[in-house]
PDB file of C-alpha atoms in Angstrom:
ATOM      1  CA  UNK A   1       0.000   0.000   0.000  1.00  0.00           C
ATOM      2  CA  UNK A   2       3.027   2.309   0.063  1.00  0.00           C
ATOM      3  CA  UNK A   3       2.291   3.793  -3.373  1.00  0.00           C
ATOM      4  CA  UNK A   4      -1.322   4.533  -2.430  1.00  0.00           C
ATOM      5  CA  UNK A   5      -0.210   6.234   0.795  1.00  0.00           C
ATOM      6  CA  UNK A   6       2.399   8.243  -1.097  1.00  0.00           C
ATOM      7  CA  UNK A   7      -0.168   9.473  -3.626  1.00  0.00           C
ATOM      8  CA  UNK A   8      -2.546  10.439  -0.788  1.00  0.00           C
ATOM      9  CA  UNK A   9       0.174  12.432   0.958  1.00  0.00           C
ATOM     10  CA  UNK A  10       0.828  14.353  -2.254  1.00  0.00           C
ATOM     11  CA  UNK A  11      -2.767  15.622  -1.934  1.00  0.00           C
ATOM     12  CA  UNK A  12      -3.461  16.793  -5.438  1.00  0.00           C
ATOM     13  CA  UNK A  13      -1.100  16.422  -8.380  1.00  0.00           C
ATOM     14  CA  UNK A  14      -0.716  12.669  -8.955  1.00  0.00           C
ATOM     15  CA  UNK A  15       2.063  13.178 -11.496  1.00  0.00           C
ATOM     16  CA  UNK A  16       4.319  14.469  -8.694  1.00  0.00           C
ATOM     17  CA  UNK A  17       4.739  10.868  -7.504  1.00  0.00           C
ATOM     18  CA  UNK A  18       8.048  10.535  -9.370  1.00  0.00           C
ATOM     19  CA  UNK A  19       9.615  13.487  -7.526  1.00  0.00           C
ATOM     20  CA  UNK A  20       8.914  11.744  -4.223  1.00  0.00           C
ATOM     21  CA  UNK A  21       9.995   8.284  -5.394  1.00  0.00           C
ATOM     22  CA  UNK A  22      13.297   9.769  -6.564  1.00  0.00           C
ATOM     23  CA  UNK A  23      14.606   9.670  -2.977  1.00  0.00           C
ATOM     24  CA  UNK A  24      14.163   5.908  -2.877  1.00  0.00           C
ATOM     25  CA  UNK A  25      16.377   5.658  -5.956  1.00  0.00           C
ATOM     26  CA  UNK A  26      19.056   7.743  -4.228  1.00  0.00           C
ATOM     27  CA  UNK A  27      19.135   5.368  -1.262  1.00  0.00           C
ATOM     28  CA  UNK A  28      19.144   2.326  -3.527  1.00  0.00           C
ATOM     29  CA  UNK A  29      22.011   3.714  -5.608  1.00  0.00           C
ATOM     30  CA  UNK A  30      24.208   4.498  -2.597  1.00  0.00           C
ATOM     31  CA  UNK A  31      23.755   1.153  -0.852  1.00  0.00           C
ATOM     32  CA  UNK A  32      24.181  -0.874  -4.061  1.00  0.00           C
ATOM     33  CA  UNK A  33      27.795   0.135  -4.608  1.00  0.00           C
ATOM     34  CA  UNK A  34      28.559  -0.052  -0.875  1.00  0.00           C
ATOM     35  CA  UNK A  35      27.167  -3.598  -0.705  1.00  0.00           C
ATOM     36  CA  UNK A  36      28.978  -4.722  -3.862  1.00  0.00           C
ATOM     37  CA  UNK A  37      32.349  -3.449  -2.647  1.00  0.00           C
ATOM     38  CA  UNK A  38      31.847  -5.037   0.792  1.00  0.00           C
ATOM     39  CA  UNK A  39      30.964  -8.441  -0.670  1.00  0.00           C
ATOM     40  CA  UNK A  40      34.045  -8.426  -2.925  1.00  0.00           C
ATOM     41  CA  UNK A  41      36.240  -7.210  -0.043  1.00  0.00           C
ATOM     42  CA  UNK A  42      35.125  -9.980   2.317  1.00  0.00           C
ATOM     43  CA  UNK A  43      35.380 -12.595  -0.466  1.00  0.00           C
ATOM     44  CA  UNK A  44      39.087 -12.126  -1.220  1.00  0.00           C
ATOM     45  CA  UNK A  45      40.792 -15.490  -1.597  1.00  0.00           C
ATOM     46  CA  UNK A  46      37.510 -17.418  -1.378  1.00  0.00           C
ATOM     47  CA  UNK A  47      36.173 -19.720  -4.095  1.00  0.00           C
ATOM     48  CA  UNK A  48      32.628 -18.420  -3.596  1.00  0.00           C
ATOM     49  CA  UNK A  49      31.358 -14.962  -2.703  1.00  0.00           C
ATOM     50  CA  UNK A  50      30.648 -14.203   0.965  1.00  0.00           C
ATOM     51  CA  UNK A  51      27.308 -12.364   1.077  1.00  0.00           C
ATOM     52  CA  UNK A  52      27.294 -11.815   4.849  1.00  0.00           C
ATOM     53  CA  UNK A  53      28.019  -8.053   4.539  1.00  0.00           C
ATOM     54  CA  UNK A  54      24.985  -7.688   2.262  1.00  0.00           C
ATOM     55  CA  UNK A  55      22.681  -9.316   4.814  1.00  0.00           C
ATOM     56  CA  UNK A  56      24.051  -7.168   7.647  1.00  0.00           C
ATOM     57  CA  UNK A  57      23.617  -3.949   5.633  1.00  0.00           C
ATOM     58  CA  UNK A  58      20.092  -5.023   4.666  1.00  0.00           C
ATOM     59  CA  UNK A  59      19.144  -5.725   8.288  1.00  0.00           C
ATOM     60  CA  UNK A  60      20.394  -2.307   9.426  1.00  0.00           C
ATOM     61  CA  UNK A  61      18.451  -0.591   6.626  1.00  0.00           C
ATOM     62  CA  UNK A  62      15.262  -2.481   7.546  1.00  0.00           C
ATOM     63  CA  UNK A  63      15.465  -1.242  11.144  1.00  0.00           C
ATOM     64  CA  UNK A  64      15.987   2.323   9.900  1.00  0.00           C
ATOM     65  CA  UNK A  65      13.068   1.895   7.503  1.00  0.00           C
ATOM     66  CA  UNK A  66      10.716   0.751  10.266  1.00  0.00           C
ATOM     67  CA  UNK A  67      11.681   3.782  12.357  1.00  0.00           C
ATOM     68  CA  UNK A  68      11.151   6.273   9.528  1.00  0.00           C
ATOM     69  CA  UNK A  69       7.845   4.751   8.408  1.00  0.00           C
ATOM     70  CA  UNK A  70       6.527   4.795  11.983  1.00  0.00           C
ATOM     71  CA  UNK A  71       6.881   8.592  12.011  1.00  0.00           C
ATOM     72  CA  UNK A  72       4.758   9.135   8.869  1.00  0.00           C
ATOM     73  CA  UNK A  73       1.198  10.258   9.515  1.00  0.00           C
ATOM     74  CA  UNK A  74      -1.124   8.831   6.896  1.00  0.00           C
ATOM     75  CA  UNK A  75      -4.045  11.223   6.560  1.00  0.00           C
ATOM     76  CA  UNK A  76      -7.111  10.031   4.653  1.00  0.00           C
ATOM     77  CA  UNK A  77      -7.901  12.999   2.426  1.00  0.00           C
ATOM     78  CA  UNK A  78     -11.470  11.979   1.593  1.00  0.00           C
ATOM     79  CA  UNK A  79     -14.373  10.465   3.451  1.00  0.00           C
ATOM     80  CA  UNK A  80     -16.060   9.320   0.256  1.00  0.00           C
ATOM     81  CA  UNK A  81     -16.251   5.563  -0.116  1.00  0.00           C
ATOM     82  CA  UNK A  82     -16.749   3.815  -3.421  1.00  0.00           C
ATOM     83  CA  UNK A  83     -18.762   0.623  -3.576  1.00  0.00           C
ATOM     84  CA  UNK A  84     -17.728  -2.510  -5.495  1.00  0.00           C
ATOM     85  CA  UNK A  85     -20.077  -1.581  -8.346  1.00  0.00           C
ATOM     86  CA  UNK A  86     -18.077   1.543  -9.218  1.00  0.00           C
ATOM     87  CA  UNK A  87     -14.813  -0.402  -9.222  1.00  0.00           C
ATOM     88  CA  UNK A  88     -16.421  -3.019 -11.449  1.00  0.00           C
ATOM     89  CA  UNK A  89     -17.580  -0.292 -13.842  1.00  0.00           C
ATOM     90  CA  UNK A  90     -14.021   0.998 -14.131  1.00  0.00           C
ATOM     91  CA  UNK A  91     -12.732  -2.513 -14.846  1.00  0.00           C
ATOM     92  CA  UNK A  92     -15.151  -2.911 -17.762  1.00  0.00           C
ATOM     93  CA  UNK A  93     -13.778   0.108 -19.610  1.00  0.00           C
ATOM     94  CA  UNK A  94     -11.628  -0.780 -22.611  1.00  0.00           C
ATOM     95  CA  UNK A  95      -9.100   1.928 -21.732  1.00  0.00           C
ATOM     96  CA  UNK A  96      -8.612   0.498 -18.234  1.00  0.00           C
ATOM     97  CA  UNK A  97      -8.445  -3.117 -19.410  1.00  0.00           C
ATOM     98  CA  UNK A  98      -5.908  -2.145 -22.049  1.00  0.00           C
ATOM     99  CA  UNK A  99      -3.861  -0.287 -19.428  1.00  0.00           C
ATOM    100  CA  UNK A 100      -3.824  -3.325 -17.121  1.00  0.00           C
ATOM    101  CA  UNK A 101      -2.800  -5.599 -19.993  1.00  0.00           C
ATOM    102  CA  UNK A 102       0.198  -3.416 -20.809  1.00  0.00           C
ATOM    103  CA  UNK A 103       1.097  -3.250 -17.130  1.00  0.00           C
ATOM    104  CA  UNK A 104       1.297  -7.057 -17.186  1.00  0.00           C
ATOM    105  CA  UNK A 105       3.528  -6.854 -20.273  1.00  0.00           C
ATOM    106  CA  UNK A 106       5.681  -4.293 -18.495  1.00  0.00           C
ATOM    107  CA  UNK A 107       6.059  -6.625 -15.518  1.00  0.00           C
ATOM    108  CA  UNK A 108       7.181  -9.431 -17.833  1.00  0.00           C
ATOM    109  CA  UNK A 109       9.915  -7.281 -19.400  1.00  0.00           C
ATOM    110  CA  UNK A 110      10.959  -5.825 -16.049  1.00  0.00           C
ATOM    111  CA  UNK A 111      11.513  -9.308 -14.616  1.00  0.00           C
ATOM    112  CA  UNK A 112      14.148  -9.963 -17.290  1.00  0.00           C
ATOM    113  CA  UNK A 113      16.215  -7.151 -15.790  1.00  0.00           C
ATOM    114  CA  UNK A 114      15.487  -7.868 -12.125  1.00  0.00           C
ATOM    115  CA  UNK A 115      16.259 -11.573 -12.136  1.00  0.00           C
ATOM    116  CA  UNK A 116      18.520 -12.296 -15.089  1.00  0.00           C
ATOM    117  CA  UNK A 117      20.818  -9.311 -15.627  1.00  0.00           C
ATOM    118  CA  UNK A 118      23.326 -10.333 -12.952  1.00  0.00           C
ATOM    119  CA  UNK A 119      23.373 -13.925 -14.236  1.00  0.00           C
ATOM    120  CA  UNK A 120      24.086 -12.541 -17.690  1.00  0.00           C
ATOM    121  CA  UNK A 121      26.901 -10.321 -16.381  1.00  0.00           C
ATOM    122  CA  UNK A 122      28.505 -13.270 -14.603  1.00  0.00           C
ATOM    123  CA  UNK A 123      28.202 -15.379 -17.757  1.00  0.00           C
ATOM    124  CA  UNK A 124      29.979 -12.888 -20.005  1.00  0.00           C
ATOM    125  CA  UNK A 125      32.580 -12.419 -17.266  1.00  0.00           C
ATOM    126  CA  UNK A 126      33.254 -16.166 -17.156  1.00  0.00           C
ATOM    127  CA  UNK A 127      33.189 -16.613 -20.941  1.00  0.00           C
ATOM    128  CA  UNK A 128      34.972 -13.524 -22.252  1.00  0.00           C
ATOM    129  CA  UNK A 129      36.724 -11.748 -19.369  1.00  0.00           C
ATOM    130  CA  UNK A 130      37.554 -14.062 -16.443  1.00  0.00           C
ATOM    131  CA  UNK A 131      39.911 -11.378 -15.107  1.00  0.00           C
ATOM    132  CA  UNK A 132      36.838  -9.442 -13.956  1.00  0.00           C
ATOM    133  CA  UNK A 133      35.564 -12.262 -11.699  1.00  0.00           C
ATOM    134  CA  UNK A 134      37.330 -11.072  -8.495  1.00  0.00           C
ATOM    135  CA  UNK A 135      35.450  -7.755  -8.619  1.00  0.00           C
ATOM    136  CA  UNK A 136      32.276  -8.733 -10.494  1.00  0.00           C
ATOM    137  CA  UNK A 137      30.087  -7.861  -7.467  1.00  0.00           C
ATOM    138  CA  UNK A 138      31.551  -4.375  -7.417  1.00  0.00           C
ATOM    139  CA  UNK A 139      30.695  -4.026 -11.116  1.00  0.00           C
ATOM    140  CA  UNK A 140      27.183  -5.290 -10.446  1.00  0.00           C
ATOM    141  CA  UNK A 141      26.765  -2.909  -7.514  1.00  0.00           C
ATOM    142  CA  UNK A 142      28.055  -0.060  -9.659  1.00  0.00           C
ATOM    143  CA  UNK A 143      25.547  -1.009 -12.370  1.00  0.00           C
ATOM    144  CA  UNK A 144      22.717  -0.506  -9.857  1.00  0.00           C
ATOM    145  CA  UNK A 145      24.229   2.783  -8.738  1.00  0.00           C
ATOM    146  CA  UNK A 146      24.308   4.004 -12.342  1.00  0.00           C
ATOM    147  CA  UNK A 147      20.740   2.751 -12.813  1.00  0.00           C
ATOM    148  CA  UNK A 148      19.711   4.955  -9.912  1.00  0.00           C
ATOM    149  CA  UNK A 149      21.830   8.100 -10.195  1.00  0.00           C
ATOM    150  CA  UNK A 150      22.331   8.051 -13.966  1.00  0.00           C
ATOM    151  CA  UNK A 151      18.818   6.969 -14.860  1.00  0.00           C
ATOM    152  CA  UNK A 152      16.204   6.844 -12.108  1.00  0.00           C
ATOM    153  CA  UNK A 153      16.944  10.058 -10.183  1.00  0.00           C
ATOM    154  CA  UNK A 154      16.820  12.421 -13.200  1.00  0.00           C
ATOM    155  CA  UNK A 155      13.820  10.623 -14.756  1.00  0.00           C
ATOM    156  CA  UNK A 156      11.870  10.503 -11.498  1.00  0.00           C
ATOM    157  CA  UNK A 157      12.583  14.219 -11.156  1.00  0.00           C
ATOM    158  CA  UNK A 158      11.482  14.941 -14.744  1.00  0.00           C
ATOM    159  CA  UNK A 159       8.613  12.434 -14.808  1.00  0.00           C
ATOM    160  CA  UNK A 160       5.985  15.037 -13.895  1.00  0.00           C
ATOM    161  CA  UNK A 161       7.094  17.279 -16.776  1.00  0.00           C
ATOM    162  CA  UNK A 162       7.294  14.414 -19.298  1.00  0.00           C
ATOM    163  CA  UNK A 163       4.028  12.688 -18.398  1.00  0.00           C
ATOM    164  CA  UNK A 164       2.012  15.920 -18.557  1.00  0.00           C
ATOM    165  CA  UNK A 165       3.291  16.674 -22.048  1.00  0.00           C
ATOM    166  CA  UNK A 166       3.547  13.197 -23.575  1.00  0.00           C
ATOM    167  CA  UNK A 167       0.696  11.347 -21.876  1.00  0.00           C
ATOM    168  CA  UNK A 168       0.710   8.188 -19.793  1.00  0.00           C
ATOM    169  CA  UNK A 169       0.167   5.630 -22.547  1.00  0.00           C
ATOM    170  CA  UNK A 170       2.620   7.301 -24.912  1.00  0.00           C
ATOM    171  CA  UNK A 171       5.177   7.083 -22.113  1.00  0.00           C
ATOM    172  CA  UNK A 172       4.565   3.314 -22.006  1.00  0.00           C
ATOM    173  CA  UNK A 173       5.285   3.147 -25.758  1.00  0.00           C
ATOM    174  CA  UNK A 174       8.595   4.872 -25.107  1.00  0.00           C
ATOM    175  CA  UNK A 175       9.297   2.462 -22.247  1.00  0.00           C
ATOM    176  CA  UNK A 176       8.782  -0.625 -24.416  1.00  0.00           C
ATOM    177  CA  UNK A 177      11.081   0.820 -27.087  1.00  0.00           C
ATOM    178  CA  UNK A 178      13.738   1.521 -24.437  1.00  0.00           C
ATOM    179  CA  UNK A 179      13.486  -2.123 -23.335  1.00  0.00           C
ATOM    180  CA  UNK A 180      14.088  -3.130 -26.959  1.00  0.00           C
ATOM    181  CA  UNK A 181      17.275  -1.073 -27.171  1.00  0.00           C
ATOM    182  CA  UNK A 182      18.470  -2.153 -23.735  1.00  0.00           C
ATOM    183  CA  UNK A 183      18.057  -5.888 -24.405  1.00  0.00           C
ATOM    184  CA  UNK A 184      19.644  -5.598 -27.842  1.00  0.00           C
ATOM    185  CA  UNK A 185      22.718  -3.917 -26.362  1.00  0.00           C
ATOM    186  CA  UNK A 186      22.989  -6.674 -23.744  1.00  0.00           C
ATOM    187  CA  UNK A 187      22.985  -9.240 -26.562  1.00  0.00           C
ATOM    188  CA  UNK A 188      26.063  -7.737 -28.283  1.00  0.00           C
ATOM    189  CA  UNK A 189      28.173  -6.812 -25.219  1.00  0.00           C
ATOM    190  CA  UNK A 190      31.034  -9.160 -24.269  1.00  0.00           C
ATOM    191  CA  UNK A 191      32.584  -7.264 -21.359  1.00  0.00           C
ATOM    192  CA  UNK A 192      30.566  -6.720 -18.140  1.00  0.00           C
ATOM    193  CA  UNK A 193      32.101  -3.256 -17.760  1.00  0.00           C
ATOM    194  CA  UNK A 194      30.352  -2.128 -20.964  1.00  0.00           C
ATOM    195  CA  UNK A 195      27.014  -2.940 -19.374  1.00  0.00           C
ATOM    196  CA  UNK A 196      27.433   0.123 -17.159  1.00  0.00           C
ATOM    197  CA  UNK A 197      26.640   2.828 -19.778  1.00  0.00           C
ATOM    198  CA  UNK A 198      23.537   0.894 -20.829  1.00  0.00           C
ATOM    199  CA  UNK A 199      22.150   1.116 -17.299  1.00  0.00           C
ATOM    200  CA  UNK A 200      21.247   4.767 -17.872  1.00  0.00           C
ATOM    201  CA  UNK A 201      18.245   3.429 -19.818  1.00  0.00           C
ATOM    202  CA  UNK A 202      16.838   2.192 -16.501  1.00  0.00           C
ATOM    203  CA  UNK A 203      15.639   5.753 -16.026  1.00  0.00           C
ATOM    204  CA  UNK A 204      13.124   5.143 -18.807  1.00  0.00           C
ATOM    205  CA  UNK A 205      12.411   1.429 -18.301  1.00  0.00           C
ATOM    206  CA  UNK A 206      11.801   1.802 -14.572  1.00  0.00           C
ATOM    207  CA  UNK A 207      11.579   5.360 -13.200  1.00  0.00           C
ATOM    208  CA  UNK A 208       9.529   6.934 -15.970  1.00  0.00           C
ATOM    209  CA  UNK A 209       7.449   3.785 -16.439  1.00  0.00           C
ATOM    210  CA  UNK A 210       6.692   3.373 -12.745  1.00  0.00           C
ATOM    211  CA  UNK A 211       5.746   7.026 -12.346  1.00  0.00           C
ATOM    212  CA  UNK A 212       3.393   6.824 -15.335  1.00  0.00           C
ATOM    213  CA  UNK A 213       1.745   3.596 -14.138  1.00  0.00           C
ATOM    214  CA  UNK A 214       1.181   4.786 -10.555  1.00  0.00           C
ATOM    215  CA  UNK A 215      -0.075   8.256 -11.484  1.00  0.00           C
ATOM    216  CA  UNK A 216      -2.350   6.936 -14.247  1.00  0.00           C
ATOM    217  CA  UNK A 217      -3.910   4.377 -11.889  1.00  0.00           C
ATOM    218  CA  UNK A 218      -4.578   7.204  -9.425  1.00  0.00           C
ATOM    219  CA  UNK A 219      -6.247   9.262 -12.157  1.00  0.00           C
ATOM    220  CA  UNK A 220      -8.446   6.383 -13.330  1.00  0.00           C
ATOM    221  CA  UNK A 221      -9.600   5.327  -9.866  1.00  0.00           C
ATOM    222  CA  UNK A 222     -13.033   6.461  -8.622  1.00  0.00           C
ATOM    223  CA  UNK A 223     -12.840   8.687  -5.551  1.00  0.00           C
ATOM    224  CA  UNK A 224     -12.326   6.515  -2.496  1.00  0.00           C
ATOM    225  CA  UNK A 225     -11.152   3.483  -4.503  1.00  0.00           C
ATOM    226  CA  UNK A 226      -7.575   4.568  -5.155  1.00  0.00           C
ATOM    227  CA  UNK A 227      -6.162   1.822  -2.944  1.00  0.00           C
ATOM    228  CA  UNK A 228      -8.213  -0.844  -4.698  1.00  0.00           C
ATOM    229  CA  UNK A 229      -7.094   0.115  -8.193  1.00  0.00           C
ATOM    230  CA  UNK A 230      -3.482   0.599  -7.067  1.00  0.00           C
ATOM    231  CA  UNK A 231      -3.632  -2.913  -5.637  1.00  0.00           C
ATOM    232  CA  UNK A 232      -4.981  -4.270  -8.924  1.00  0.00           C
ATOM    233  CA  UNK A 233      -2.205  -2.510 -10.844  1.00  0.00           C
ATOM    234  CA  UNK A 234       0.408  -3.902  -8.453  1.00  0.00           C
ATOM    235  CA  UNK A 235      -1.045  -7.378  -8.909  1.00  0.00           C
ATOM    236  CA  UNK A 236      -0.968  -7.001 -12.700  1.00  0.00           C
ATOM    237  CA  UNK A 237       2.680  -5.950 -12.672  1.00  0.00           C
ATOM    238  CA  UNK A 238       4.378  -7.883  -9.890  1.00  0.00           C
ATOM    239  CA  UNK A 239       1.757 -10.560  -9.205  1.00  0.00           C
ATOM    240  CA  UNK A 240       1.138 -11.624 -12.815  1.00  0.00           C
ATOM    241  CA  UNK A 241       3.701 -10.032 -15.151  1.00  0.00           C
ATOM    242  CA  UNK A 242       6.850 -10.636 -13.113  1.00  0.00           C
ATOM    243  CA  UNK A 243       6.126 -14.352 -12.421  1.00  0.00           C
ATOM    244  CA  UNK A 244       5.328 -14.959 -16.104  1.00  0.00           C
ATOM    245  CA  UNK A 245       8.513 -13.158 -17.132  1.00  0.00           C
ATOM    246  CA  UNK A 246      10.549 -15.126 -14.601  1.00  0.00           C
ATOM    247  CA  UNK A 247       9.231 -18.406 -15.993  1.00  0.00           C
ATOM    248  CA  UNK A 248       9.876 -17.385 -19.605  1.00  0.00           C
ATOM    249  CA  UNK A 249      13.317 -15.994 -18.771  1.00  0.00           C
ATOM    250  CA  UNK A 250      14.322 -19.089 -16.818  1.00  0.00           C
ATOM    251  CA  UNK A 251      13.333 -21.373 -19.679  1.00  0.00           C
ATOM    252  CA  UNK A 252      15.142 -19.272 -22.301  1.00  0.00           C
ATOM    253  CA  UNK A 253      18.305 -18.973 -20.189  1.00  0.00           C
ATOM    254  CA  UNK A 254      18.434 -22.738 -19.728  1.00  0.00           C
ATOM    255  CA  UNK A 255      17.570 -23.472 -23.368  1.00  0.00           C
ATOM    256  CA  UNK A 256      19.573 -20.817 -25.223  1.00  0.00           C
ATOM    257  CA  UNK A 257      21.953 -19.224 -22.723  1.00  0.00           C
ATOM    258  CA  UNK A 258      22.038 -15.675 -21.407  1.00  0.00           C
ATOM    259  CA  UNK A 259      23.331 -13.806 -24.474  1.00  0.00           C
ATOM    260  CA  UNK A 260      20.924 -15.393 -26.952  1.00  0.00           C
ATOM    261  CA  UNK A 261      18.091 -14.976 -24.453  1.00  0.00           C
ATOM    262  CA  UNK A 262      18.554 -11.217 -24.319  1.00  0.00           C
ATOM    263  CA  UNK A 263      18.527 -11.146 -28.107  1.00  0.00           C
ATOM    264  CA  UNK A 264      15.153 -12.919 -27.990  1.00  0.00           C
ATOM    265  CA  UNK A 265      14.003 -10.534 -25.253  1.00  0.00           C
ATOM    266  CA  UNK A 266      14.744  -7.583 -27.539  1.00  0.00           C
ATOM    267  CA  UNK A 267      12.441  -9.002 -30.248  1.00  0.00           C
ATOM    268  CA  UNK A 268       9.706  -9.593 -27.661  1.00  0.00           C
ATOM    269  CA  UNK A 269      10.028  -6.012 -26.379  1.00  0.00           C
ATOM    270  CA  UNK A 270       9.901  -4.593 -29.907  1.00  0.00           C
ATOM    271  CA  UNK A 271       6.777  -6.606 -30.758  1.00  0.00           C
ATOM    272  CA  UNK A 272       5.096  -5.346 -27.566  1.00  0.00           C
ATOM    273  CA  UNK A 273       6.115  -1.779 -28.412  1.00  0.00           C
ATOM    274  CA  UNK A 274       4.591  -1.917 -31.909  1.00  0.00           C
ATOM    275  CA  UNK A 275       1.353  -3.598 -30.790  1.00  0.00           C
ATOM    276  CA  UNK A 276       0.908  -1.276 -27.794  1.00  0.00           C
ATOM    277  CA  UNK A 277       1.478   1.847 -29.907  1.00  0.00           C
ATOM    278  CA  UNK A 278      -1.089   0.768 -32.498  1.00  0.00           C
ATOM    279  CA  UNK A 279      -3.621  -0.307 -29.854  1.00  0.00           C
ATOM    280  CA  UNK A 280      -3.208   2.956 -27.967  1.00  0.00           C
ATOM    281  CA  UNK A 281      -3.822   5.011 -31.103  1.00  0.00           C
ATOM    282  CA  UNK A 282      -6.948   2.994 -31.956  1.00  0.00           C
ATOM    283  CA  UNK A 283      -8.368   3.277 -28.432  1.00  0.00           C
ATOM    284  CA  UNK A 284      -7.668   7.004 -28.325  1.00  0.00           C
ATOM    285  CA  UNK A 285      -9.387   7.480 -31.665  1.00  0.00           C
ATOM    286  CA  UNK A 286     -12.465   5.298 -31.199  1.00  0.00           C
ATOM    287  CA  UNK A 287     -13.025   4.942 -27.452  1.00  0.00           C
ATOM    288  CA  UNK A 288     -15.715   7.115 -25.880  1.00  0.00           C
ATOM    289  CA  UNK A 289     -14.450   6.454 -22.334  1.00  0.00           C
ATOM    290  CA  UNK A 290     -12.210   9.480 -22.084  1.00  0.00           C
ATOM    291  CA  UNK A 291     -13.584  10.772 -18.777  1.00  0.00           C
ATOM    292  CA  UNK A 292     -13.788   7.515 -16.859  1.00  0.00           C
ATOM    293  CA  UNK A 293     -13.800   8.878 -13.325  1.00  0.00           C
ATOM    294  CA  UNK A 294     -16.636  11.328 -13.888  1.00  0.00           C
ATOM    295  CA  UNK A 295     -18.587   8.747 -15.893  1.00  0.00           C
ATOM    296  CA  UNK A 296     -18.387   6.197 -13.073  1.00  0.00           C
ATOM    297  CA  UNK A 297     -19.253   8.778 -10.420  1.00  0.00           C
ATOM    298  CA  UNK A 298     -22.436   9.588 -12.279  1.00  0.00           C
TER     299      UNK A 298
END
């Protein structure tokens, strides 16, 4: 429910979500490189990596998180409650159903990065550049730091500006194209160090995408049902899309290997991009459900 609470605390402009979420990216980016360096440092001379420093750092951060969250006052900004019928009406709208479908597709593509990028980096390190193995965790930690500071922080900061001018669904088209480019570059890289510049694209494939998805769900939701629709969106992305992507990615990695798998991923992302762009244009042109919230309220 953290995204719903965050949107409520913003009390007005839903597109400002990215500016708030930016601070999470800053914390993630700092601790990623710190954790990577610590793991490599404590693994010197060992056959396998010692991940104990990562668990200790994580535990400390969890305690700090609990303390900070306990100080936040969640104020319900509206007393209006929406019945199940209004939520059901929203879920019958073609624009909403289309949005949820593309959120599932986004979750599938996102899982390829979350769960298979590090395996891919270790593979190309072992195959092409074994000299990088002693500090591969530092490289991986640095890749997350670049994802955050080089990509997520500026795009979270600019997300409000971009979404207002481009539109939520057009942003998703851009996101799917960025996934295409990102996966293609992974498929031709042979040195894990060269993955680092590519990580700047995470600003589009995660920060901009996440801001658009969360703010659009808040705009579509009937008054009083924001939490319900946010929960449905979260389920579509991480409860449906990510598991499907994990299954597909695991099969492809085992069947074709990491490099070929990312080449296949790039074709999948491009196909999704083309289909989503066409579908979005058709829905925008022919759908009469432009003002969903007001229509449901009536």
